[in-house]
PDB file of C-alpha atoms in Angstrom:
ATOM      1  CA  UNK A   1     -16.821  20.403  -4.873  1.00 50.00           C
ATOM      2  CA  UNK A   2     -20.481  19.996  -3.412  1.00 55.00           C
ATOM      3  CA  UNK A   3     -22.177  16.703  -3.550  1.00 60.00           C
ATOM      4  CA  UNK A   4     -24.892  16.184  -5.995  1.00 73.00           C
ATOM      5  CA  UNK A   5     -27.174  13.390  -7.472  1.00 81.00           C
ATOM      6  CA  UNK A   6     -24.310  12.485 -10.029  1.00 84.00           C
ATOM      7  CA  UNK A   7     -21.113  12.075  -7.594  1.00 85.00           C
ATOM      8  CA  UNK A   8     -22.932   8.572  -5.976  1.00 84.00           C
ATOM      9  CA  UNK A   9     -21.199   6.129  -8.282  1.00 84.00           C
ATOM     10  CA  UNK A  10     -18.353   5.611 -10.662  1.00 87.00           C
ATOM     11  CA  UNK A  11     -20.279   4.936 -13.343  1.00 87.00           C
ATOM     12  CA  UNK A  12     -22.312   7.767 -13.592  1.00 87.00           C
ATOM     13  CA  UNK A  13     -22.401  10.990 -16.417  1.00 89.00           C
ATOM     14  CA  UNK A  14     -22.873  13.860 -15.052  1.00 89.00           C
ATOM     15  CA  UNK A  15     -25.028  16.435 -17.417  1.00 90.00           C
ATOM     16  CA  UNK A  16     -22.011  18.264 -18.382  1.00 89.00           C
ATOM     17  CA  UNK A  17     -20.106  14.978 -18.994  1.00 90.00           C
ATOM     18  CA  UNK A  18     -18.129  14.410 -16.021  1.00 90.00           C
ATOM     19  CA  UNK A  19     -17.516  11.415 -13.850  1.00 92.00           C
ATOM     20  CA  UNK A  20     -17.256  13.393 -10.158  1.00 91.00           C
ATOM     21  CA  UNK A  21     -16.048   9.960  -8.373  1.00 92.00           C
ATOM     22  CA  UNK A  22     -12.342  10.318 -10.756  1.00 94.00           C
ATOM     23  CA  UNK A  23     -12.461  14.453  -9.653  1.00 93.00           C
ATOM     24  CA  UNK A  24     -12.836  13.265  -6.486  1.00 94.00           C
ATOM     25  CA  UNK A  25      -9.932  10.816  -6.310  1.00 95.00           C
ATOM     26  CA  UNK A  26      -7.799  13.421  -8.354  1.00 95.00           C
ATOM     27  CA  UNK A  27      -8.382  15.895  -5.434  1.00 95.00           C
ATOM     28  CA  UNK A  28      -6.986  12.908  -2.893  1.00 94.00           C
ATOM     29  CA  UNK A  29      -3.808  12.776  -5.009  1.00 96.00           C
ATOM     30  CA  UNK A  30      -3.995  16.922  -4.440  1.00 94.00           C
ATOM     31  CA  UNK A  31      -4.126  16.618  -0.674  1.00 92.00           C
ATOM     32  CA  UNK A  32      -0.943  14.111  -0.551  1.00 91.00           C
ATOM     33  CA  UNK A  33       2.738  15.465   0.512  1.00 91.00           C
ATOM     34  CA  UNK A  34       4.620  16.918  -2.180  1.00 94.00           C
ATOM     35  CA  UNK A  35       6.598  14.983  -4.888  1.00 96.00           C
ATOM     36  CA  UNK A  36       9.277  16.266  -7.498  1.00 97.00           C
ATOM     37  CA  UNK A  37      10.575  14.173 -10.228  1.00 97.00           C
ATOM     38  CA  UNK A  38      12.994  15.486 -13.396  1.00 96.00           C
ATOM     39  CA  UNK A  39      15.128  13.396 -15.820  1.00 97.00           C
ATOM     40  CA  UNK A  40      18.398  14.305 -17.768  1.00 96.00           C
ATOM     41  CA  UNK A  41      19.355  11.937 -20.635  1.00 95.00           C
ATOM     42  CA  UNK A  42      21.022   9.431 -18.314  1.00 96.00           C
ATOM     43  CA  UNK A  43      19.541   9.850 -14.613  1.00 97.00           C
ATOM     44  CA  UNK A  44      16.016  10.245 -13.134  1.00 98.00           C
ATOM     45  CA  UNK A  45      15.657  11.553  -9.662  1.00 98.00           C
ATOM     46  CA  UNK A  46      12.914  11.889  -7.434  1.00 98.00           C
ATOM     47  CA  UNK A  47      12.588  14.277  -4.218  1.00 96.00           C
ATOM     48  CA  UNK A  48      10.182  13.793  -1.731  1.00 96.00           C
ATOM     49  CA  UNK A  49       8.262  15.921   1.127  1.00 92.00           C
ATOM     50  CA  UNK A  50       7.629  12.894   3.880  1.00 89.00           C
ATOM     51  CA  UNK A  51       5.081  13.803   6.350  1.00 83.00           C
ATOM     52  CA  UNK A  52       4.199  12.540  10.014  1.00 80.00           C
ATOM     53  CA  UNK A  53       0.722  12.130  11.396  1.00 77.00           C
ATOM     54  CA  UNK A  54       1.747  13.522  14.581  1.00 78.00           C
ATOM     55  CA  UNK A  55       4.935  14.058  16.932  1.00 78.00           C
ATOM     56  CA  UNK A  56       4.387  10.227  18.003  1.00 80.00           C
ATOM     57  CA  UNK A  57       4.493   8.737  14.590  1.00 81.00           C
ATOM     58  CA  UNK A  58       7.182   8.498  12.012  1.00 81.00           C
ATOM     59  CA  UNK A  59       6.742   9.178   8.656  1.00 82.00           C
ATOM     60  CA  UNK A  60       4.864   7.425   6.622  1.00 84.00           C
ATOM     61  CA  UNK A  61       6.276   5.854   3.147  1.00 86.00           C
ATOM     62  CA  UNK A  62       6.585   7.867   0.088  1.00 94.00           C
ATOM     63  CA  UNK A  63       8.940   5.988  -2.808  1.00 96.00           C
ATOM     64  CA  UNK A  64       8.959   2.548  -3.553  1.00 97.00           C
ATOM     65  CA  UNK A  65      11.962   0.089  -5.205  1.00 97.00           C
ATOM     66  CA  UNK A  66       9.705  -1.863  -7.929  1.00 98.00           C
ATOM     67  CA  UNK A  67      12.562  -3.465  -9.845  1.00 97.00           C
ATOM     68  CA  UNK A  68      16.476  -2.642  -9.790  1.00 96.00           C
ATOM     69  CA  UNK A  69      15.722  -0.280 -12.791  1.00 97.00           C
ATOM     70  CA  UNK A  70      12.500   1.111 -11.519  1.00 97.00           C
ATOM     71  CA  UNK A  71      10.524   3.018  -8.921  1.00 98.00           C
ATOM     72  CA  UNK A  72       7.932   5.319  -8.005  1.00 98.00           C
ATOM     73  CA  UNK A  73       7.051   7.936  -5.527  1.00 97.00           C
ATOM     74  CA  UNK A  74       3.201   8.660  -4.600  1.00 96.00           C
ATOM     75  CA  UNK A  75       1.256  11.313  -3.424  1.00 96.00           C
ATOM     76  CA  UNK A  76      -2.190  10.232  -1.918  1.00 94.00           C
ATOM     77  CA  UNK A  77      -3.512   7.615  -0.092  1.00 94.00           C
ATOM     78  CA  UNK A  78      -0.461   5.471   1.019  1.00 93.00           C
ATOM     79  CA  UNK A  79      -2.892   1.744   1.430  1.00 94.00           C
ATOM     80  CA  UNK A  80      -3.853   2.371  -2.508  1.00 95.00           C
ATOM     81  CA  UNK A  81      -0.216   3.138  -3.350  1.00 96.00           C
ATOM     82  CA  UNK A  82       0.657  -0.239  -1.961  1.00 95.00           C
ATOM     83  CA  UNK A  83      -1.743  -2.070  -3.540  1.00 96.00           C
ATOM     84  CA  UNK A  84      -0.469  -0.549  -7.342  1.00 97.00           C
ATOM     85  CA  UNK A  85       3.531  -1.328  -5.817  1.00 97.00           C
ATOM     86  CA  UNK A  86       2.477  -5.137  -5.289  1.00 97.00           C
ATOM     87  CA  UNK A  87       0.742  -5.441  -8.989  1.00 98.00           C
ATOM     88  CA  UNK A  88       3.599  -3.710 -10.275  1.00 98.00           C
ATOM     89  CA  UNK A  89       6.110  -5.712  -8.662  1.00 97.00           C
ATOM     90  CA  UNK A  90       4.292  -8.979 -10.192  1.00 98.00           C
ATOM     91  CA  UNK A  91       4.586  -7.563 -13.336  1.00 97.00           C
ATOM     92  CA  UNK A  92       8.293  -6.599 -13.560  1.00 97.00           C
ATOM     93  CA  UNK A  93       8.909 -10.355 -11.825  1.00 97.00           C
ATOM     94  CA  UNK A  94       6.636 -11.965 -14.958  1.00 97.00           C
ATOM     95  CA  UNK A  95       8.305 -10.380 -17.382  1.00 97.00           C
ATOM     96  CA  UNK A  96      11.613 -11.087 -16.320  1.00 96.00           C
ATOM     97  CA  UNK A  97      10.585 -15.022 -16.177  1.00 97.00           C
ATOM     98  CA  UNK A  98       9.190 -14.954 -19.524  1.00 97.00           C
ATOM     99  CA  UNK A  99      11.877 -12.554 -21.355  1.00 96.00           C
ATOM    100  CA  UNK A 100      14.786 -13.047 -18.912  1.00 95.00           C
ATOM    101  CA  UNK A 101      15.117  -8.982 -19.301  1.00 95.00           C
ATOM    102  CA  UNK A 102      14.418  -5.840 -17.790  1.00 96.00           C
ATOM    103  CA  UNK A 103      10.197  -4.697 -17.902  1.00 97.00           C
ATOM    104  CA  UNK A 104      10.595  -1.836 -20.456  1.00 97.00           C
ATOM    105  CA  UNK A 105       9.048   1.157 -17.791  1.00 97.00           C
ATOM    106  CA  UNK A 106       6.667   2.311 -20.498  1.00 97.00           C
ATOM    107  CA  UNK A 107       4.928  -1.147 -20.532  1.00 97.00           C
ATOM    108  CA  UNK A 108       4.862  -1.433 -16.796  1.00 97.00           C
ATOM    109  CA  UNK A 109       3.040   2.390 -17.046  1.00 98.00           C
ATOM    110  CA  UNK A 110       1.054   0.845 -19.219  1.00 97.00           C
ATOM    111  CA  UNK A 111       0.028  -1.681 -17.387  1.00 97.00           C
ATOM    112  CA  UNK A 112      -0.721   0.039 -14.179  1.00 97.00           C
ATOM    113  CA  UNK A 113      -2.248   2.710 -16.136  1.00 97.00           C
ATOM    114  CA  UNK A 114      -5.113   0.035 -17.238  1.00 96.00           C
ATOM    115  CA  UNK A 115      -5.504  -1.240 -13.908  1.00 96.00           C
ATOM    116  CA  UNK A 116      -6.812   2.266 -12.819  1.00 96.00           C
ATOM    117  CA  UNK A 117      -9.065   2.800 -15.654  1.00 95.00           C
ATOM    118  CA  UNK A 118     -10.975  -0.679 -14.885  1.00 95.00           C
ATOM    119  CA  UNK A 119     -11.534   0.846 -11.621  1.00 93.00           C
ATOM    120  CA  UNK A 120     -13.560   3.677 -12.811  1.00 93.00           C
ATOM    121  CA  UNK A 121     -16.071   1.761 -15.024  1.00 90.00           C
ATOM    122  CA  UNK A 122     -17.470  -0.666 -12.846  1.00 90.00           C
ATOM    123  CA  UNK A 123     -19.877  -0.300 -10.304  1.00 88.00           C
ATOM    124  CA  UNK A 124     -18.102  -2.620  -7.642  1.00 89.00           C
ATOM    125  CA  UNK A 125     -14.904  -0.331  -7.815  1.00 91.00           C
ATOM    126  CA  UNK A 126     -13.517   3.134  -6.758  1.00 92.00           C
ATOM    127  CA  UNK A 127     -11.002   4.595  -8.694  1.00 95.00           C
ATOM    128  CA  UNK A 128      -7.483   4.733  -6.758  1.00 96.00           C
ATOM    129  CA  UNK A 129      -6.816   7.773  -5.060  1.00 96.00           C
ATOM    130  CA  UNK A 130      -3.380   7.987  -5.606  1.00 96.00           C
ATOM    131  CA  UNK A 131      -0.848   9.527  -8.251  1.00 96.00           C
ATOM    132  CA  UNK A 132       1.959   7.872  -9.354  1.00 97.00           C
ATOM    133  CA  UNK A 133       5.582   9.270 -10.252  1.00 98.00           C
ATOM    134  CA  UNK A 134       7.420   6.621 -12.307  1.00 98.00           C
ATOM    135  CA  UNK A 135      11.131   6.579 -12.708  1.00 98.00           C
ATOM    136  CA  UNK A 136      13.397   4.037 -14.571  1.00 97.00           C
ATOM    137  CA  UNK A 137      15.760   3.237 -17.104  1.00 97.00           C
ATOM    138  CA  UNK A 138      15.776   0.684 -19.864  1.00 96.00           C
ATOM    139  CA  UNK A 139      16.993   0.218 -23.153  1.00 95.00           C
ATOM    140  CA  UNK A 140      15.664   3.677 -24.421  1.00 95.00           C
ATOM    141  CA  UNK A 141      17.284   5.595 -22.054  1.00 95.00           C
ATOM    142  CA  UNK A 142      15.378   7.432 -18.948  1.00 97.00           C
ATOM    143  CA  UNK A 143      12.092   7.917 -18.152  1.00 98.00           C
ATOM    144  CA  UNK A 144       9.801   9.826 -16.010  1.00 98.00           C
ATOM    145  CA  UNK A 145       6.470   9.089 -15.834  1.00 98.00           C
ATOM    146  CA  UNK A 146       3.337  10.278 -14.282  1.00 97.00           C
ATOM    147  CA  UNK A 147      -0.033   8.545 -13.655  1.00 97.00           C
ATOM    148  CA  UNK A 148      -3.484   9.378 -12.405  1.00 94.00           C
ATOM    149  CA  UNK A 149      -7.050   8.003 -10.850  1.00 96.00           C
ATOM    150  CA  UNK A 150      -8.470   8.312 -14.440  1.00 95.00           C
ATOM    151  CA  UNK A 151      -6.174   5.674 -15.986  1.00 95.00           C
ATOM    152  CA  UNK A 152      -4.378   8.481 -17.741  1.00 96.00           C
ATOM    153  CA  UNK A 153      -0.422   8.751 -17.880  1.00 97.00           C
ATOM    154  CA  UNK A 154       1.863  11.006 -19.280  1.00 97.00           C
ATOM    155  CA  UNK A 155       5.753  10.938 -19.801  1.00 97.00           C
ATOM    156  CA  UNK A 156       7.585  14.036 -18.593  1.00 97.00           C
ATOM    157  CA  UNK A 157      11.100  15.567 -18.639  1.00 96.00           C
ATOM    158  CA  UNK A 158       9.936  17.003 -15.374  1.00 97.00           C
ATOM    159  CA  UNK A 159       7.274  17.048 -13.018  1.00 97.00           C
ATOM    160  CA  UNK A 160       5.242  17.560  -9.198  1.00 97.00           C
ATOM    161  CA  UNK A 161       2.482  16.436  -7.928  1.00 97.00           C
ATOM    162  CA  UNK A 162       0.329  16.616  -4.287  1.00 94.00           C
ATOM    163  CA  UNK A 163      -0.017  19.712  -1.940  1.00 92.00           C
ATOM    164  CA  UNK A 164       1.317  23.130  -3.346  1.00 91.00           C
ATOM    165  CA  UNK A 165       2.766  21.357  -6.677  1.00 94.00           C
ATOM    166  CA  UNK A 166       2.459  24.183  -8.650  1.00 94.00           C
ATOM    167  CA  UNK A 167       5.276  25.695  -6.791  1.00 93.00           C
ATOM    168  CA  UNK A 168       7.597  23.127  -7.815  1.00 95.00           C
ATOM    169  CA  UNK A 169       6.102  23.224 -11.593  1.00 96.00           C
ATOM    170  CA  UNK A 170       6.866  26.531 -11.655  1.00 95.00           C
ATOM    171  CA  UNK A 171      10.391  26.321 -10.642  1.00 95.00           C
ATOM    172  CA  UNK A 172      11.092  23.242 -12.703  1.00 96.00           C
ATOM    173  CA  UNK A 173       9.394  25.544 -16.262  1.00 96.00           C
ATOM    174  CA  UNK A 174      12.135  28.033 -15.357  1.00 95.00           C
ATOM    175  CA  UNK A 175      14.765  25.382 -16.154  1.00 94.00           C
ATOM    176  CA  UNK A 176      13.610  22.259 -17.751  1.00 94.00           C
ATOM    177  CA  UNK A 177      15.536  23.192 -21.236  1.00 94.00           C
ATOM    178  CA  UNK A 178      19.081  22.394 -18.805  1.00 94.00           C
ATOM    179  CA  UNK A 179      18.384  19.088 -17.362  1.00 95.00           C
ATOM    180  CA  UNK A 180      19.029  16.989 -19.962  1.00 94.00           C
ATOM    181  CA  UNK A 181      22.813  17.282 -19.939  1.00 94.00           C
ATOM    182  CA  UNK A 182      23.099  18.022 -15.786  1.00 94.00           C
ATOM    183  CA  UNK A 183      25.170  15.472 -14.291  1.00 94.00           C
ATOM    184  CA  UNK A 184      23.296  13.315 -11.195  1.00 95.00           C
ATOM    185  CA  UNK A 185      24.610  15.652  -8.106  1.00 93.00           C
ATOM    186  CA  UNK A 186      23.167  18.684 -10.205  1.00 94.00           C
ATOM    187  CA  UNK A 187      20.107  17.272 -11.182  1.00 95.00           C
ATOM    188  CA  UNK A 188      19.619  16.105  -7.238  1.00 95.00           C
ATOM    189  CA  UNK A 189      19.954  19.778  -6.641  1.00 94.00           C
ATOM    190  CA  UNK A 190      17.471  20.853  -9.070  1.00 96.00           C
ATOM    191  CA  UNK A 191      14.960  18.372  -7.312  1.00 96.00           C
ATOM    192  CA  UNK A 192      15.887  19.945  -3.955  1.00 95.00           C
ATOM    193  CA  UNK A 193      15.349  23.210  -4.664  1.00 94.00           C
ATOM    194  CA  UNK A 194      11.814  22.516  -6.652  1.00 95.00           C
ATOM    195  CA  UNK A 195      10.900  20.480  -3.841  1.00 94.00           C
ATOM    196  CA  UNK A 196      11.459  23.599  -1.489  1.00 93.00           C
ATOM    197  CA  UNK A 197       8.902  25.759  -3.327  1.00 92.00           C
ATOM    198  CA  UNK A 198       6.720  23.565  -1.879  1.00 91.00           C
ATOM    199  CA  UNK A 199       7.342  23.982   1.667  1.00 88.00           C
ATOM    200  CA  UNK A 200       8.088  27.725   1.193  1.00 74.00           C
ATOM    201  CA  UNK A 201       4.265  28.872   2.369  1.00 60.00           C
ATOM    202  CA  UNK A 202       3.491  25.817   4.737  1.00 59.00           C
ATOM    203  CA  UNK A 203       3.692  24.789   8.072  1.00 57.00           C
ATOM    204  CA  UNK A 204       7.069  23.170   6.778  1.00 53.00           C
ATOM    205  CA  UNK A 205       9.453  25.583   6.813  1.00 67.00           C
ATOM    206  CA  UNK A 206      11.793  23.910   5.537  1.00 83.00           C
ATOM    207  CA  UNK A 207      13.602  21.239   4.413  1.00 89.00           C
ATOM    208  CA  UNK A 208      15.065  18.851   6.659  1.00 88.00           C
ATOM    209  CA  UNK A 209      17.250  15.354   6.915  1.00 89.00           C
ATOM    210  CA  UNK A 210      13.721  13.786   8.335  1.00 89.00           C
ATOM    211  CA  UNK A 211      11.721  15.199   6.259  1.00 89.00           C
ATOM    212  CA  UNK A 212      12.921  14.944   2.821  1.00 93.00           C
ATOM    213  CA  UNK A 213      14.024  11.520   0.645  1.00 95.00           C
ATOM    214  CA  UNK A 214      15.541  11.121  -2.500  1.00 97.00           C
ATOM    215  CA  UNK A 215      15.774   8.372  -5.077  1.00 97.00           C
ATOM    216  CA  UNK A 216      18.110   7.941  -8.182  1.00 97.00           C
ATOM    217  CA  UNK A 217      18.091   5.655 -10.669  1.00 97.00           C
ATOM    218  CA  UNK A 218      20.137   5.580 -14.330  1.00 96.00           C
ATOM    219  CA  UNK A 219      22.188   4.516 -16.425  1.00 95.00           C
ATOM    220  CA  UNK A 220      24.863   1.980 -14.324  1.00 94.00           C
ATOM    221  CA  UNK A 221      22.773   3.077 -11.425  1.00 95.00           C
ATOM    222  CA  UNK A 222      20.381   1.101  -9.456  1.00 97.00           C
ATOM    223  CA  UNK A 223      17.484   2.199  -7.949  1.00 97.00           C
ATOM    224  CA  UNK A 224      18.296   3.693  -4.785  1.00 97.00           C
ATOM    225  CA  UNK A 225      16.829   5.637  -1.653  1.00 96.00           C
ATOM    226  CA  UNK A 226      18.634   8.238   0.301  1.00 95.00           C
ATOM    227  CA  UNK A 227      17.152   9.698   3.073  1.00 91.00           C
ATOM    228  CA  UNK A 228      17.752  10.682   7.041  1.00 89.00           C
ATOM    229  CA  UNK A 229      21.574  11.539   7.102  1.00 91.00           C
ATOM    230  CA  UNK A 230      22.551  10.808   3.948  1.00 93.00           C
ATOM    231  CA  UNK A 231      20.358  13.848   2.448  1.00 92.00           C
ATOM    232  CA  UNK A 232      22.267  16.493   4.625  1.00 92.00           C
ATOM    233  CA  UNK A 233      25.189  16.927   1.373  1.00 91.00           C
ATOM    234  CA  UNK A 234      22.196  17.697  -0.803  1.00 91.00           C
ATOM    235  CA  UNK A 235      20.569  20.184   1.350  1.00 91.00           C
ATOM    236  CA  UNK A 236      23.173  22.191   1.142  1.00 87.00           C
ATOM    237  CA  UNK A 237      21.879  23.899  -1.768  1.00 81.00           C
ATOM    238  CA  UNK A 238      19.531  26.137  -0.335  1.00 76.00           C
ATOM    239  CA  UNK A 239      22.086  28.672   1.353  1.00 70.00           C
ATOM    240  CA  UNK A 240      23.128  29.298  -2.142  1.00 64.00           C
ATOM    241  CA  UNK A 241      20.615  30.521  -5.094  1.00 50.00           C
ATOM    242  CA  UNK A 242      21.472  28.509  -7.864  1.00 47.00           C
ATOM    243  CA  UNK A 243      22.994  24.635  -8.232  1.00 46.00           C
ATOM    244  CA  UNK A 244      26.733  24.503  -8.445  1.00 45.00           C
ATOM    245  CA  UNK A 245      28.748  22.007 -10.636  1.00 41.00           C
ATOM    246  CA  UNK A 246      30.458  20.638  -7.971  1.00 43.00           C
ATOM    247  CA  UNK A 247      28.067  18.921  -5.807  1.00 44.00           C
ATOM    248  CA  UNK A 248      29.107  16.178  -3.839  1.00 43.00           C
ATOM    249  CA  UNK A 249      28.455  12.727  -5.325  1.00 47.00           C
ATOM    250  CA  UNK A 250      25.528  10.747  -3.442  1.00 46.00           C
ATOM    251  CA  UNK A 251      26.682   8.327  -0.603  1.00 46.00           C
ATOM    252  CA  UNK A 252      24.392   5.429   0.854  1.00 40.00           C
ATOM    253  CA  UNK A 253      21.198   4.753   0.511  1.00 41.00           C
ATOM    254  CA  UNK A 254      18.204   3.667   2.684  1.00 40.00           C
ATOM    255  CA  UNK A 255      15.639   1.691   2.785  1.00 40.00           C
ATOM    256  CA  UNK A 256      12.452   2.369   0.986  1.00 39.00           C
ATOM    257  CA  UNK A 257       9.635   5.204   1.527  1.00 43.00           C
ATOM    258  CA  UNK A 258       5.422   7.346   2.083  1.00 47.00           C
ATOM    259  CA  UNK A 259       2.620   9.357   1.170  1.00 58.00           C
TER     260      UNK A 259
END
């Protein structure tokens, strides 16, 4: 991308009928760490690829609780992420005030879905440069959800977004058609191993207990992050080729995640 008399402001046409400002976000979302996200009828799980500035500083924060049946992972820039967590979080609070239930996650995509389009029609904005992976469950059953600068969202059974995604899209097009009956340890090892065609042609090498986090969240299960130690069990599943039935169950979880 080359900068031209059209890519100066958000509200702009290009000749050919493009807004450059929402490319140019979308490529922001491209440069982000890694994310993998896949569904079965009953679980959602995210896997994500933290990432350090430097040998001095820790990682930064990649998935976010936004309710007890909700959150999302990001690739991006990590200061817009937060600003979409804390409108989020205000909606899921409203709506349990006012309804005294749950935020179905398709409104709440909804919802934060609008909030990025406003951003690319007015002259006093920038779009967000950040993609969202939403993952929750409500009265429907699970969801996976994906978002982008442009105020568009789609709802996947599985999907990966930021630096060498296509890997992981790859991987998960090879066996999408079995997730939806996988129990949660084999669906965690799905996201693993998706996650690792990621890192196969980087200057991560591999997957590691500091650089990887995982969140689950389903039916009778609560959002939750595991990361640092807790990961190691899941790991496991890259000496062998293929997920095995009898995974270990997942132990504690940490606090939340980066970008």
């Amino acid at each position: 991308m080359f900068r031209n008399q059209y890519d100066t402001d958000i509200t702009t046409y290009s000749p050919q009928g493009r807004v450059h400002q929402i490319e140019y976000a979308m490529e922001a979302v491209k440069q982000g760490s890694a994310v993998v996200g896949l569904r079965s009828n009953d679980y959602v799980v995210l896997a994500t690829l933290k990432r350090s500035t430097s040998e001095l500083a820790s990682n930064q924060r990649k998935l976010f609780e936004i309710d007890s049946h909700t959150g999302i992972a990001i690739a991006g820039l990590t200061a817009d992420a937060r600003v979409l967590t804390r409108f989020m979080r205000t909606e899921c609070h409203n709506h349990k005030f006012v309804y005294e239930t749950p935020m179905p996650v398709g409104r709440l995509v909804l919802a934060v879905a609008d909030k990025c389009q406003v951003s690319t029609q007015r002259a006093s904005k920038r779009p967000f440069g950040i993609g969202l992976l939403v993952a929750g469950y409500d009265a429907t059953g699970a969801h996976l959800y994906q978002t982008c600068p442009s105020g568009n969202f789609f709802e996947f059974q599985a999907y990966a977004i930021g630096a060498r995604s296509q890997s992981a899209k790859t991987y998960l097009e090879r066996h999408f058609e079995s997730f939806a009956d996988l129990s949660l340890p084999e669906l965690c090892q799905h996201a693993v191993l998706a996650l690792q065609e990621t890192v196969a042609s980087s200057k991560d090498a591999e997957l590691t207990t500091k650089n990887t986090a995982i969140a689950i969240v389903g039916k009778d299960t609560p959002w939750k992050i595991i990361e640092d130690d807790d990961v190691e069990p899941y790991l496991t599943v890259l000496d062998v080729d293929e997920p095995e039935s009898d995974a270990v169950q997942p132990d504690a979880a940490a606090p939340m995640d980066e970008t």
